[in-house]
Short mmCIF file of C-alpha atoms in Angstrom, two decimals:
data_model
loop_
_atom_site.label_atom_id
_atom_site.label_comp_id
_atom_site.label_asym_id
_atom_site.label_seq_id
_atom_site.Cartn_x
_atom_site.Cartn_y
_atom_site.Cartn_z
CA UNK A 129 150.52 -65.90 117.83
CA UNK A 130 150.09 -63.40 120.65
CA UNK A 131 146.60 -64.76 121.41
CA UNK A 132 148.17 -68.15 122.13
CA UNK A 133 151.16 -66.67 123.95
CA UNK A 134 148.83 -64.68 126.21
CA UNK A 135 147.33 -68.04 127.24
CA UNK A 136 150.74 -69.54 127.99
CA UNK A 137 151.57 -71.64 124.95
CA UNK A 138 153.13 -71.45 121.52
CA UNK A 139 151.40 -73.48 118.81
CA UNK A 140 153.34 -75.79 116.50
CA UNK A 141 152.52 -74.47 113.01
CA UNK A 142 152.72 -77.04 110.22
CA UNK A 143 150.45 -75.51 107.57
CA UNK A 144 149.82 -71.89 106.56
CA UNK A 145 147.43 -70.26 104.11
CA UNK A 146 145.88 -66.86 103.49
CA UNK A 147 142.88 -68.41 101.73
CA UNK A 148 139.86 -68.97 103.98
CA UNK A 149 138.59 -72.04 102.17
CA UNK A 150 142.01 -73.71 102.38
CA UNK A 151 142.22 -72.93 106.09
CA UNK A 152 138.75 -74.34 106.70
CA UNK A 153 139.47 -77.48 104.68
CA UNK A 154 142.65 -78.10 106.70
CA UNK A 155 140.66 -77.75 109.93
CA UNK A 156 137.85 -79.90 108.55
CA UNK A 157 140.42 -82.59 107.72
CA UNK A 158 141.50 -82.64 111.36
CA UNK A 159 144.87 -81.02 110.76
CA UNK A 160 144.52 -78.44 113.51
CA UNK A 161 142.72 -75.27 114.49
CA UNK A 162 142.72 -71.73 113.13
CA UNK A 163 142.03 -68.25 114.39
CA UNK A 164 140.03 -66.35 111.78
CA UNK A 165 138.01 -63.12 111.70
CA UNK A 166 134.33 -63.37 112.62
CA UNK A 167 133.44 -62.14 109.15
CA UNK A 168 134.57 -65.49 107.69
CA UNK A 169 132.00 -67.43 109.72
CA UNK A 170 129.29 -67.04 107.08
CA UNK A 171 129.20 -68.38 103.55
CA UNK A 172 130.86 -71.77 103.94
CA UNK A 173 129.19 -75.15 104.27
CA UNK A 174 131.81 -77.08 106.20
CA UNK A 175 131.96 -79.40 109.16
CA UNK A 176 133.85 -77.01 111.42
CA UNK A 177 132.86 -75.39 114.68
CA UNK A 178 133.35 -71.69 115.35
CA UNK A 179 134.02 -70.55 118.92
CA UNK A 180 134.14 -66.82 119.56
CA UNK A 181 137.19 -65.62 121.47
CA UNK A 182 135.82 -62.94 123.77
CA UNK A 183 137.73 -60.29 125.68
CA UNK A 184 140.98 -60.58 123.76
CA UNK A 185 143.03 -57.41 123.29
CA UNK A 186 144.20 -58.30 119.77
CA UNK A 187 142.44 -56.47 116.96
CA UNK A 188 143.05 -56.13 113.24
CA UNK A 189 142.59 -53.41 110.66
CA UNK A 190 140.98 -53.93 107.30
CA UNK A 191 141.69 -51.78 104.26
CA UNK A 192 139.82 -51.21 101.03
CA UNK A 193 141.80 -50.57 97.86
CA UNK A 194 140.46 -49.64 94.43
CA UNK A 195 141.82 -48.34 91.17
CA UNK A 196 141.70 -44.58 90.78
CA UNK A 197 139.24 -43.70 88.06
CA UNK A 198 137.17 -46.87 88.58
CA UNK A 199 133.81 -46.21 86.91
CA UNK A 200 131.98 -49.20 88.36
CA UNK A 201 128.72 -47.78 89.80
CA UNK A 202 128.90 -50.24 92.71
CA UNK A 203 132.09 -48.66 94.02
CA UNK A 204 130.38 -45.64 95.58
CA UNK A 205 127.86 -47.93 97.33
CA UNK A 206 130.63 -50.11 98.74
CA UNK A 207 132.60 -47.09 99.97
CA UNK A 208 129.52 -45.70 101.73
CA UNK A 209 128.95 -49.08 103.35
CA UNK A 210 132.53 -49.19 104.61
CA UNK A 211 132.32 -45.76 106.17
#
């Protein structure tokens, strides 16, 4: 919301979702626009256009959570990648 407010307007929100594919399908259907992380740009075959918002002060933090005692051998690789 603050990205829009910094540009002098408040959007009228009619649909909300935390699921990327749902968000993209709503946009694809012409029901509006969405602000999403750059990391969601890859991996979807949709008729949407991504425009990078440069020089905005808003940032987000991502967290990784896993079960203590997880024995999956991939976990250590993922944790190294995240660091």
